[in-house]
Structures are given as structure tokens and as C-alpha cells.
PDB file of C-alpha atoms in Angstrom:
ATOM      1  CA  MET U   1     -37.422   6.196 -12.620  1.00 33.00           C
ATOM      2  CA  SER U   2     -35.869   8.338 -10.026  1.00 33.00           C
ATOM      3  CA  TYR U   3     -33.416   7.462  -7.441  1.00 32.00           C
ATOM      4  CA  ILE U   4     -33.752   8.133  -3.662  1.00 36.00           C
ATOM      5  CA  CYS U   5     -30.147   8.657  -2.875  1.00 36.00           C
ATOM      6  CA  SER U   6     -28.277  11.659  -4.558  1.00 33.00           C
ATOM      7  CA  PRO U   7     -24.961  11.036  -6.318  1.00 33.00           C
ATOM      8  CA  ARG U   8     -22.856  12.573  -3.373  1.00 37.00           C
ATOM      9  CA  ARG U   9     -24.460  10.163  -1.131  1.00 42.00           C
ATOM     10  CA  THR U  10     -24.077   7.130  -3.407  1.00 51.00           C
ATOM     11  CA  GLY U  11     -20.530   7.961  -4.552  1.00 70.00           C
ATOM     12  CA  LEU U  12     -21.478   7.355  -7.936  1.00 82.00           C
ATOM     13  CA  PRO U  13     -20.801   9.996 -10.695  1.00 85.00           C
ATOM     14  CA  ARG U  14     -23.777  11.526 -12.247  1.00 87.00           C
ATOM     15  CA  MET U  15     -23.369   9.845 -15.684  1.00 89.00           C
ATOM     16  CA  VAL U  16     -23.170   6.464 -14.026  1.00 90.00           C
ATOM     17  CA  LEU U  17     -26.621   7.048 -12.453  1.00 89.00           C
ATOM     18  CA  ARG U  18     -28.344   8.350 -15.324  1.00 90.00           C
ATOM     19  CA  TRP U  19     -27.011   5.267 -17.019  1.00 92.00           C
ATOM     20  CA  LEU U  20     -28.715   2.862 -14.422  1.00 90.00           C
ATOM     21  CA  GLN U  21     -32.130   5.050 -14.671  1.00 88.00           C
ATOM     22  CA  SER U  22     -32.077   4.186 -18.346  1.00 90.00           C
ATOM     23  CA  LEU U  23     -31.718   0.577 -17.991  1.00 90.00           C
ATOM     24  CA  ASP U  24     -35.175   0.529 -16.011  1.00 86.00           C
ATOM     25  CA  LEU U  25     -34.170  -1.843 -13.567  1.00 89.00           C
ATOM     26  CA  THR U  26     -36.450  -4.021 -11.424  1.00 88.00           C
ATOM     27  CA  PHE U  27     -35.848  -1.765  -8.180  1.00 87.00           C
ATOM     28  CA  SER U  28     -33.794   1.198  -7.722  1.00 85.00           C
ATOM     29  CA  PRO U  29     -30.503   0.545  -5.646  1.00 87.00           C
ATOM     30  CA  THR U  30     -30.739   2.595  -2.385  1.00 84.00           C
ATOM     31  CA  HIS U  31     -27.955   0.483  -0.458  1.00 86.00           C
ATOM     32  CA  PHE U  32     -25.551  -0.251  -2.745  1.00 87.00           C
ATOM     33  CA  ARG U  33     -23.476  -2.792  -0.593  1.00 87.00           C
ATOM     34  CA  ARG U  34     -26.613  -4.810   0.183  1.00 90.00           C
ATOM     35  CA  ASP U  35     -28.400  -4.196  -3.405  1.00 91.00           C
ATOM     36  CA  PHE U  36     -25.504  -5.539  -5.317  1.00 93.00           C
ATOM     37  CA  SER U  37     -23.886  -8.275  -3.159  1.00 93.00           C
ATOM     38  CA  ASN U  38     -26.388 -10.957  -4.474  1.00 93.00           C
ATOM     39  CA  GLY U  39     -25.503 -10.412  -7.967  1.00 94.00           C
ATOM     40  CA  TYR U  40     -29.341 -10.074  -9.076  1.00 95.00           C
ATOM     41  CA  LEU U  41     -28.919  -6.431 -10.192  1.00 94.00           C
ATOM     42  CA  ILE U  42     -25.671  -7.137 -11.978  1.00 95.00           C
ATOM     43  CA  ALA U  43     -27.313  -9.965 -14.046  1.00 95.00           C
ATOM     44  CA  GLU U  44     -30.159  -7.702 -14.886  1.00 94.00           C
ATOM     45  CA  ILE U  45     -27.717  -4.766 -16.239  1.00 95.00           C
ATOM     46  CA  PHE U  46     -25.807  -7.471 -18.433  1.00 95.00           C
ATOM     47  CA  SER U  47     -29.284  -8.985 -19.785  1.00 93.00           C
ATOM     48  CA  TRP U  48     -29.962  -5.520 -21.340  1.00 93.00           C
ATOM     49  CA  TYR U  49     -26.819  -5.836 -23.215  1.00 94.00           C
ATOM     50  CA  TYR U  50     -26.969  -9.843 -23.786  1.00 93.00           C
ATOM     51  CA  PRO U  51     -30.612 -10.855 -23.646  1.00 91.00           C
ATOM     52  CA  GLU U  52     -29.532 -14.238 -25.399  1.00 92.00           C
ATOM     53  CA  ASP U  53     -27.266 -15.166 -22.727  1.00 91.00           C
ATOM     54  CA  ILE U  54     -28.517 -14.371 -19.463  1.00 92.00           C
ATOM     55  CA  GLN U  55     -32.240 -15.548 -18.592  1.00 90.00           C
ATOM     56  CA  MET U  56     -33.450 -13.590 -15.577  1.00 91.00           C
ATOM     57  CA  HIS U  57     -35.663 -16.585 -14.316  1.00 91.00           C
ATOM     58  CA  SER U  58     -32.481 -18.505 -13.432  1.00 91.00           C
ATOM     59  CA  PHE U  59     -31.354 -15.807 -10.997  1.00 94.00           C
ATOM     60  CA  GLU U  60     -32.958 -15.268  -7.561  1.00 92.00           C
ATOM     61  CA  ASN U  61     -33.083 -12.252  -5.759  1.00 91.00           C
ATOM     62  CA  GLY U  62     -32.261 -13.377  -2.167  1.00 89.00           C
ATOM     63  CA  THR U  63     -29.700 -12.535   0.780  1.00 87.00           C
ATOM     64  CA  SER U  64     -28.644 -15.873   1.718  1.00 90.00           C
ATOM     65  CA  LEU U  65     -25.041 -17.153   0.918  1.00 90.00           C
ATOM     66  CA  ALA U  66     -26.157 -20.029  -1.075  1.00 91.00           C
ATOM     67  CA  ILE U  67     -28.200 -17.620  -3.308  1.00 93.00           C
ATOM     68  CA  LYS U  68     -25.399 -15.191  -3.740  1.00 93.00           C
ATOM     69  CA  LEU U  69     -22.933 -18.052  -4.814  1.00 92.00           C
ATOM     70  CA  SER U  70     -25.468 -19.406  -7.239  1.00 93.00           C
ATOM     71  CA  ASN U  71     -25.839 -16.113  -8.938  1.00 95.00           C
ATOM     72  CA  TRP U  72     -22.366 -15.354  -9.059  1.00 95.00           C
ATOM     73  CA  SER U  73     -21.278 -18.721 -10.430  1.00 94.00           C
ATOM     74  CA  GLN U  74     -23.801 -18.230 -13.415  1.00 94.00           C
ATOM     75  CA  LEU U  75     -22.432 -14.752 -13.896  1.00 95.00           C
ATOM     76  CA  GLY U  76     -18.822 -16.323 -13.977  1.00 94.00           C
ATOM     77  CA  LYS U  77     -19.662 -18.562 -16.704  1.00 94.00           C
ATOM     78  CA  PHE U  78     -21.117 -15.665 -18.565  1.00 94.00           C
ATOM     79  CA  PHE U  79     -18.057 -13.645 -18.208  1.00 94.00           C
ATOM     80  CA  VAL U  80     -15.815 -16.767 -19.578  1.00 93.00           C
ATOM     81  CA  LYS U  81     -18.471 -17.122 -22.632  1.00 92.00           C
ATOM     82  CA  ARG U  82     -18.269 -13.523 -23.563  1.00 91.00           C
ATOM     83  CA  ASN U  83     -14.528 -13.287 -22.815  1.00 92.00           C
ATOM     84  CA  LEU U  84     -15.265 -10.373 -20.154  1.00 91.00           C
ATOM     85  CA  LYS U  85     -12.828  -9.763 -17.420  1.00 89.00           C
ATOM     86  CA  PRO U  86     -13.883  -8.119 -14.354  1.00 89.00           C
ATOM     87  CA  ILE U  87     -11.559  -7.732 -11.629  1.00 88.00           C
ATOM     88  CA  ARG U  88     -11.553 -10.763  -9.179  1.00 88.00           C
ATOM     89  CA  GLU U  89     -11.071  -8.271  -5.996  1.00 87.00           C
ATOM     90  CA  LEU U  90     -14.192  -6.216  -6.956  1.00 90.00           C
ATOM     91  CA  ILE U  91     -16.263  -9.264  -7.253  1.00 92.00           C
ATOM     92  CA  ASP U  92     -15.173 -10.570  -3.938  1.00 90.00           C
ATOM     93  CA  GLY U  93     -15.555  -7.241  -2.335  1.00 90.00           C
ATOM     94  CA  THR U  94     -19.230  -6.911  -3.697  1.00 92.00           C
ATOM     95  CA  ILE U  95     -20.180 -10.204  -2.507  1.00 92.00           C
ATOM     96  CA  HIS U  96     -18.847  -9.587   1.007  1.00 91.00           C
ATOM     97  CA  CYS U  97     -20.171  -6.110   1.028  1.00 89.00           C
ATOM     98  CA  LYS U  98     -16.761  -4.435   1.180  1.00 88.00           C
ATOM     99  CA  PRO U  99     -16.593  -0.585   1.693  1.00 85.00           C
ATOM    100  CA  GLY U 100     -16.987   1.040  -1.942  1.00 85.00           C
ATOM    101  CA  ALA U 101     -16.502  -2.479  -3.721  1.00 89.00           C
ATOM    102  CA  ALA U 102     -20.055  -2.391  -5.305  1.00 91.00           C
ATOM    103  CA  GLU U 103     -19.807   1.432  -6.442  1.00 90.00           C
ATOM    104  CA  ILE U 104     -16.545   0.612  -8.080  1.00 90.00           C
ATOM    105  CA  PHE U 105     -17.634  -2.607  -9.553  1.00 92.00           C
ATOM    106  CA  VAL U 106     -20.763  -0.802 -11.150  1.00 93.00           C
ATOM    107  CA  GLN U 107     -18.417   2.019 -12.493  1.00 91.00           C
ATOM    108  CA  ASP U 108     -16.073  -0.830 -13.934  1.00 91.00           C
ATOM    109  CA  ILE U 109     -19.339  -2.524 -15.873  1.00 93.00           C
ATOM    110  CA  TYR U 110     -20.469   0.857 -16.932  1.00 93.00           C
ATOM    111  CA  THR U 111     -16.878   1.219 -18.559  1.00 91.00           C
ATOM    112  CA  MET U 112     -17.038  -2.268 -19.878  1.00 90.00           C
ATOM    113  CA  LEU U 113     -20.443  -1.897 -21.768  1.00 91.00           C
ATOM    114  CA  THR U 114     -20.157   1.656 -22.871  1.00 90.00           C
ATOM    115  CA  ASN U 115     -16.576   2.121 -23.602  1.00 86.00           C
ATOM    116  CA  ARG U 116     -16.208   5.321 -21.734  1.00 84.00           C
ATOM    117  CA  ARG U 117     -13.701   6.003 -18.958  1.00 79.00           C
ATOM    118  CA  ILE U 118     -14.139   7.415 -15.626  1.00 76.00           C
ATOM    119  CA  LYS U 119     -10.492   8.957 -14.901  1.00 62.00           C
ATOM    120  CA  HIS U 120     -10.637   9.986 -11.144  1.00 53.00           C
ATOM    121  CA  ILE U 121     -12.129   6.413 -10.097  1.00 50.00           C
ATOM    122  CA  GLN U 122     -10.214   4.058 -12.187  1.00 46.00           C
ATOM    123  CA  ASP U 123      -6.884   5.738 -11.562  1.00 46.00           C
ATOM    124  CA  GLU U 124      -7.190   5.182  -7.702  1.00 51.00           C
ATOM    125  CA  GLU U 125      -5.724   2.271  -5.903  1.00 56.00           C
ATOM    126  CA  ILE U 126      -8.378  -0.064  -4.798  1.00 62.00           C
ATOM    127  CA  ASP U 127      -8.958  -0.425  -0.923  1.00 68.00           C
ATOM    128  CA  PHE U 128     -11.868  -2.080   0.605  1.00 75.00           C
ATOM    129  CA  THR U 129     -11.050  -1.462   4.125  1.00 80.00           C
ATOM    130  CA  ASP U 130     -12.630   1.401   6.340  1.00 81.00           C
ATOM    131  CA  ARG U 131      -9.383   3.380   6.383  1.00 81.00           C
ATOM    132  CA  LEU U 132     -10.859   6.411   4.607  1.00 78.00           C
ATOM    133  CA  TYR U 133     -13.678   6.181   7.186  1.00 81.00           C
ATOM    134  CA  GLN U 134     -11.472   6.026  10.159  1.00 85.00           C
ATOM    135  CA  ASP U 135      -9.336   9.056   8.984  1.00 83.00           C
ATOM    136  CA  LYS U 136     -12.317  11.147   9.079  1.00 85.00           C
ATOM    137  CA  LEU U 137     -13.055  10.332  12.650  1.00 85.00           C
ATOM    138  CA  PRO U 138     -11.192  12.053  15.776  1.00 86.00           C
ATOM    139  CA  MET U 139      -8.507   9.852  17.354  1.00 82.00           C
ATOM    140  CA  VAL U 140     -10.912   9.114  20.373  1.00 81.00           C
ATOM    141  CA  ALA U 141     -13.551   7.539  18.242  1.00 86.00           C
ATOM    142  CA  ARG U 142     -11.337   5.195  15.998  1.00 86.00           C
ATOM    143  CA  SER U 143     -11.454   1.487  16.171  1.00 88.00           C
ATOM    144  CA  THR U 144      -9.309  -0.575  18.371  1.00 89.00           C
ATOM    145  CA  ALA U 145      -7.385  -3.634  16.710  1.00 88.00           C
ATOM    146  CA  SER U 146     -10.291  -6.200  17.601  1.00 89.00           C
ATOM    147  CA  ARG U 147     -12.811  -3.898  16.369  1.00 88.00           C
ATOM    148  CA  ALA U 148     -10.840  -3.262  13.015  1.00 88.00           C
ATOM    149  CA  ILE U 149     -10.665  -6.862  12.603  1.00 88.00           C
ATOM    150  CA  LYS U 150     -14.455  -7.407  12.921  1.00 85.00           C
ATOM    151  CA  THR U 151     -14.992  -4.584  10.564  1.00 85.00           C
ATOM    152  CA  ASN U 152     -12.754  -5.669   7.854  1.00 86.00           C
ATOM    153  CA  ILE U 153     -13.205  -9.309   7.663  1.00 86.00           C
ATOM    154  CA  GLN U 154     -16.997 -10.396   7.025  1.00 83.00           C
ATOM    155  CA  LEU U 155     -18.460 -13.790   8.278  1.00 83.00           C
ATOM    156  CA  THR U 156     -19.226 -14.541   4.659  1.00 84.00           C
ATOM    157  CA  GLU U 157     -15.656 -14.428   3.754  1.00 83.00           C
ATOM    158  CA  ILE U 158     -14.809 -17.220   6.554  1.00 84.00           C
ATOM    159  CA  MET U 159     -17.629 -19.118   5.177  1.00 85.00           C
ATOM    160  CA  VAL U 160     -16.623 -19.110   1.689  1.00 84.00           C
ATOM    161  CA  GLU U 161     -12.877 -19.776   2.472  1.00 82.00           C
ATOM    162  CA  PRO U 162     -12.413 -21.655   5.658  1.00 81.00           C
ATOM    163  CA  ASN U 163      -8.850 -21.775   5.230  1.00 86.00           C
ATOM    164  CA  ILE U 164      -7.303 -20.859   8.577  1.00 86.00           C
ATOM    165  CA  ASN U 165      -3.830 -19.863   6.973  1.00 89.00           C
ATOM    166  CA  LYS U 166      -5.500 -17.304   4.461  1.00 85.00           C
ATOM    167  CA  ASN U 167      -7.787 -15.937   7.173  1.00 86.00           C
ATOM    168  CA  ARG U 168      -4.775 -15.419   9.388  1.00 89.00           C
ATOM    169  CA  LYS U 169      -3.001 -13.777   6.792  1.00 89.00           C
ATOM    170  CA  LYS U 170      -5.859 -11.303   6.276  1.00 86.00           C
ATOM    171  CA  ILE U 171      -5.870 -10.749   9.939  1.00 88.00           C
ATOM    172  CA  ASN U 172      -2.194 -10.094  10.233  1.00 91.00           C
ATOM    173  CA  ALA U 173      -2.687  -7.488   7.231  1.00 88.00           C
ATOM    174  CA  ILE U 174      -5.433  -5.676   9.106  1.00 89.00           C
ATOM    175  CA  ILE U 175      -3.397  -5.663  12.365  1.00 90.00           C
ATOM    176  CA  LYS U 176      -0.290  -4.236  10.686  1.00 90.00           C
ATOM    177  CA  MET U 177      -2.401  -1.481   8.839  1.00 88.00           C
ATOM    178  CA  HIS U 178      -3.858  -0.660  12.293  1.00 88.00           C
ATOM    179  CA  MET U 179      -0.418  -0.351  13.986  1.00 90.00           C
ATOM    180  CA  GLN U 180       0.862   1.952  11.004  1.00 88.00           C
ATOM    181  CA  GLN U 181      -2.258   4.076  11.728  1.00 87.00           C
ATOM    182  CA  ARG U 182      -1.449   4.168  15.410  1.00 87.00           C
ATOM    183  CA  LEU U 183       2.312   5.070  14.936  1.00 87.00           C
ATOM    184  CA  LEU U 184       0.887   8.070  12.238  1.00 86.00           C
ATOM    185  CA  GLU U 185      -1.287   9.297  15.113  1.00 85.00           C
ATOM    186  CA  ARG U 186       1.651   9.366  17.716  1.00 84.00           C
ATOM    187  CA  GLU U 187       3.792  11.209  15.301  1.00 84.00           C
ATOM    188  CA  GLN U 188       0.847  13.863  14.620  1.00 81.00           C
ATOM    189  CA  ASP U 189       0.003  14.496  18.129  1.00 81.00           C
ATOM    190  CA  PRO U 190       2.834  13.355  20.466  1.00 80.00           C
ATOM    191  CA  GLU U 191       1.522  15.242  23.381  1.00 79.00           C
ATOM    192  CA  ARG U 192      -1.616  13.227  23.554  1.00 77.00           C
ATOM    193  CA  PHE U 193       0.236  10.366  23.990  1.00 76.00           C
ATOM    194  CA  GLY U 194       2.653  11.809  26.648  1.00 79.00           C
ATOM    195  CA  ILE U 195       5.851  11.331  24.203  1.00 79.00           C
ATOM    196  CA  LYS U 196       8.536  13.607  25.302  1.00 79.00           C
ATOM    197  CA  GLN U 197      11.645  14.162  23.396  1.00 76.00           C
ATOM    198  CA  THR U 198      14.830  12.453  24.180  1.00 79.00           C
ATOM    199  CA  LEU U 199      18.082  14.223  25.286  1.00 79.00           C
ATOM    200  CA  GLY U 200      19.566  13.347  21.818  1.00 77.00           C
ATOM    201  CA  GLU U 201      16.507  15.159  20.124  1.00 74.00           C
ATOM    202  CA  ARG U 202      16.698  18.131  22.183  1.00 76.00           C
ATOM    203  CA  ALA U 203      20.600  18.584  21.656  1.00 78.00           C
ATOM    204  CA  ILE U 204      21.782  21.180  19.334  1.00 75.00           C
ATOM    205  CA  ARG U 205      23.879  19.507  16.399  1.00 70.00           C
ATOM    206  CA  ARG U 206      26.123  21.136  13.880  1.00 69.00           C
ATOM    207  CA  PRO U 207      26.905  18.187  11.497  1.00 63.00           C
ATOM    208  CA  SER U 208      28.336  20.524   8.995  1.00 60.00           C
ATOM    209  CA  VAL U 209      31.125  22.008  11.243  1.00 54.00           C
ATOM    210  CA  MET U 210      32.007  18.383  12.523  1.00 54.00           C
ATOM    211  CA  ALA U 211      31.978  16.825   8.984  1.00 57.00           C
ATOM    212  CA  HIS U 212      34.381  19.525   7.743  1.00 59.00           C
ATOM    213  CA  SER U 213      36.895  19.268  10.512  1.00 61.00           C
ATOM    214  CA  ILE U 214      36.839  15.558  10.023  1.00 61.00           C
ATOM    215  CA  SER U 215      37.254  15.624   6.247  1.00 63.00           C
ATOM    216  CA  THR U 216      40.028  18.384   6.471  1.00 65.00           C
ATOM    217  CA  THR U 217      42.188  16.125   8.941  1.00 64.00           C
ATOM    218  CA  PHE U 218      41.720  12.877   6.815  1.00 60.00           C
ATOM    219  CA  MET U 219      43.026  14.906   3.662  1.00 64.00           C
ATOM    220  CA  GLN U 220      45.698  16.319   5.516  1.00 64.00           C
ATOM    221  CA  ARG U 221      46.888  12.773   6.487  1.00 63.00           C
ATOM    222  CA  LYS U 222      46.290  11.292   3.315  1.00 57.00           C
ATOM    223  CA  ALA U 223      48.490  14.068   1.556  1.00 58.00           C
ATOM    224  CA  SER U 224      51.152  14.007   3.946  1.00 58.00           C
ATOM    225  CA  VAL U 225      54.054  11.408   2.898  1.00 51.00           C
ATOM    226  CA  PRO U 226      56.831  10.314   5.301  1.00 56.00           C
ATOM    227  CA  VAL U 227      60.303  11.573   4.394  1.00 50.00           C
ATOM    228  CA  PRO U 228      63.781  10.620   5.545  1.00 52.00           C
ATOM    229  CA  SER U 229      65.265  12.816   8.080  1.00 51.00           C
ATOM    230  CA  THR U 230      68.203  15.113   7.239  1.00 50.00           C
ATOM    231  CA  GLY U 231      70.635  13.333   9.792  1.00 49.00           C
ATOM    232  CA  SER U 232      70.813  10.322   7.360  1.00 49.00           C
ATOM    233  CA  THR U 233      72.367  12.551   4.605  1.00 50.00           C
ATOM    234  CA  GLU U 234      75.128  13.603   7.266  1.00 52.00           C
ATOM    235  CA  ILE U 235      75.946   9.912   8.034  1.00 49.00           C
ATOM    236  CA  ARG U 236      75.816   9.081   4.341  1.00 52.00           C
ATOM    237  CA  GLY U 237      78.809  11.711   3.839  1.00 52.00           C
ATOM    238  CA  LYS U 238      80.994   9.662   6.189  1.00 53.00           C
ATOM    239  CA  THR U 239      83.325   7.045   5.013  1.00 56.00           C
ATOM    240  CA  GLY U 240      83.233   3.599   6.527  1.00 60.00           C
ATOM    241  CA  VAL U 241      79.640   3.685   7.161  1.00 56.00           C
ATOM    242  CA  HIS U 242      77.354   0.705   6.019  1.00 61.00           C
ATOM    243  CA  PHE U 243      73.556   1.047   5.789  1.00 57.00           C
ATOM    244  CA  LYS U 244      70.922  -1.667   6.034  1.00 64.00           C
ATOM    245  CA  THR U 245      67.581  -1.316   4.507  1.00 67.00           C
ATOM    246  CA  ILE U 246      64.622  -2.107   6.813  1.00 65.00           C
ATOM    247  CA  GLN U 247      60.912  -2.438   5.736  1.00 66.00           C
ATOM    248  CA  VAL U 248      58.497  -0.957   8.144  1.00 61.00           C
ATOM    249  CA  LYS U 249      54.859  -1.321   7.870  1.00 62.00           C
ATOM    250  CA  GLN U 250      52.700   1.342   9.609  1.00 57.00           C
ATOM    251  CA  ALA U 251      49.133   0.085   9.055  1.00 55.00           C
ATOM    252  CA  GLU U 252      47.882   1.195  12.607  1.00 54.00           C
ATOM    253  CA  ARG U 253      48.591   5.056  12.341  1.00 50.00           C
ATOM    254  CA  TYR U 254      47.299   5.516   8.572  1.00 48.00           C
ATOM    255  CA  PRO U 255      43.791   4.526   7.182  1.00 50.00           C
ATOM    256  CA  PHE U 256      45.840   2.590   4.424  1.00 48.00           C
ATOM    257  CA  ASP U 257      49.082   0.828   4.369  1.00 50.00           C
ATOM    258  CA  VAL U 258      52.264   2.859   3.905  1.00 48.00           C
ATOM    259  CA  ASN U 259      55.545   0.941   3.415  1.00 52.00           C
ATOM    260  CA  VAL U 260      58.281   3.454   4.831  1.00 48.00           C
ATOM    261  CA  THR U 261      62.123   2.581   4.099  1.00 50.00           C
ATOM    262  CA  VAL U 262      64.477   3.371   7.198  1.00 48.00           C
ATOM    263  CA  GLU U 263      68.109   3.084   6.592  1.00 52.00           C
ATOM    264  CA  ALA U 264      69.866   2.348   9.791  1.00 51.00           C
ATOM    265  CA  PRO U 265      73.610   2.915   9.814  1.00 51.00           C
ATOM    266  CA  ARG U 266      75.753  -0.362  10.330  1.00 53.00           C
ATOM    267  CA  LEU U 267      79.018   0.805  11.906  1.00 49.00           C
TER     268      LEU U 267
END
């Protein structure tokens, strides 16, 4: 069996495509998002390795949401029985036709059934948004915030999970991603958005000279210790002069508390 799509267009490595061809499936997948979303081909793949557990007559090749949920429900029971643990995000992304989800899930099944590893795919972070596609477009052709929400949230997601709070979190995450992308665009091309440098950004700074002068002044103040004046020695030499010790606290002048003893003559 030969496939219409080339490995480059499908996004699958050549070894995975050859593996799919060797299984002699009912029909060759040409559009991976659509063909794998209902779980029929996934069940057929596992039926070649576990024919006693999967009976293809109980699966239906349809496009409605009810058929999808029925097929994937049977697959979920099979995964539990055989102690197989596919990533739940991959299953949800495949059901809801997320970008790249079906391709990654097929490769995950390939490594699960053949004990072979695809390093350049499995080591990447799973991202089922259209971020990579948007990065390839020019700035004027990229999606707005409302368009990004419509593209990255499918209607089937809302039908399966009608919880308002969960859907609100998904929308907030998409808006946050969109705003981060917009900020990055403004940094990359400030002239297009009419961003001008502020006076502080245009000013010439010499932080090394200022830091050196400030540190030198601070060290000089810290090293200097106040000493009594020479006049007190002359007064001490005279007879009949009494002294009284006064404690003076100079906290405002120095960065630390210094207790200075000043002797005042008592005549």
C-alpha cells in the first residue's frame, strides 16, 4: 500500500510511515487530524498486536462526536486492561483535532508497540496550539486575540467539557500566550509600532565610575574613627580642672551607630 502524502508533508518520520504501511490498514491516512480523531484507525493498529482484545466490528468509522466518544471509551478500557499508559493530553488533542496531536500520538504508539525510540520528537515539549504556524507568518497576517481563541479551542472541547470555569482558564491561557507574542513582536520591530526610546534609554550612562566613587566614599567613612582633639590634652595637664563623661550618639551622620565619648571640662 502506498501513501499519497510524503513524509515531509505528514510530519512523520519515514520509519513510522513504513510501519503504518506494513499494517495494511483499511484506508491510508491522508489527513492525520481528521483520520485519527475518531479512534477507528487507532483501534485497527492495536488489533494487529492484540487481536483477542480488540474486535473491529464494535468500532464505527464515523465523524460525529458520539461515535468518537464511543470508540475512545472502548480504547480506554483496552488501555487499562493491558496496562498501557498513553498520554492523556495526546488522546484529547487527537479527539479534538489539535495541531500535531495525531502525529505525535501515532509516534507514541509506534514506540509503545515496537520498543523503538524517536528522539527528536519525544524530547520536544508538547504544544497543541498554532504558535509554530503563527511564527512562520508575517506580522500583518498573524491572528488577533479573538481569532486565536477560535482557532485553539474546538467546539467539541466545549461539548465534551461544558464547565465554564475550565473553559475560561483555557481562554485566559490563550490570551496570555497571544499577549506575550505581541510583546515579542514590539521588541523585535519597534519602528512598526511607532515605539520611541525614552530620554532615560537615550542617555549615556557610566555606572562603573559612579559605583566606584560611591564605594570609595563609603569605605573612607567606614574606616575613619573620630579621635579626641589635642585641646583636651592641654586641659588635662592643668590642676583643679574636673572632667565629666558625656555619651553622644551620632546615628544620622554615619551608616552605623558610633558612640563617641567627649570629655567636657568642669571648672
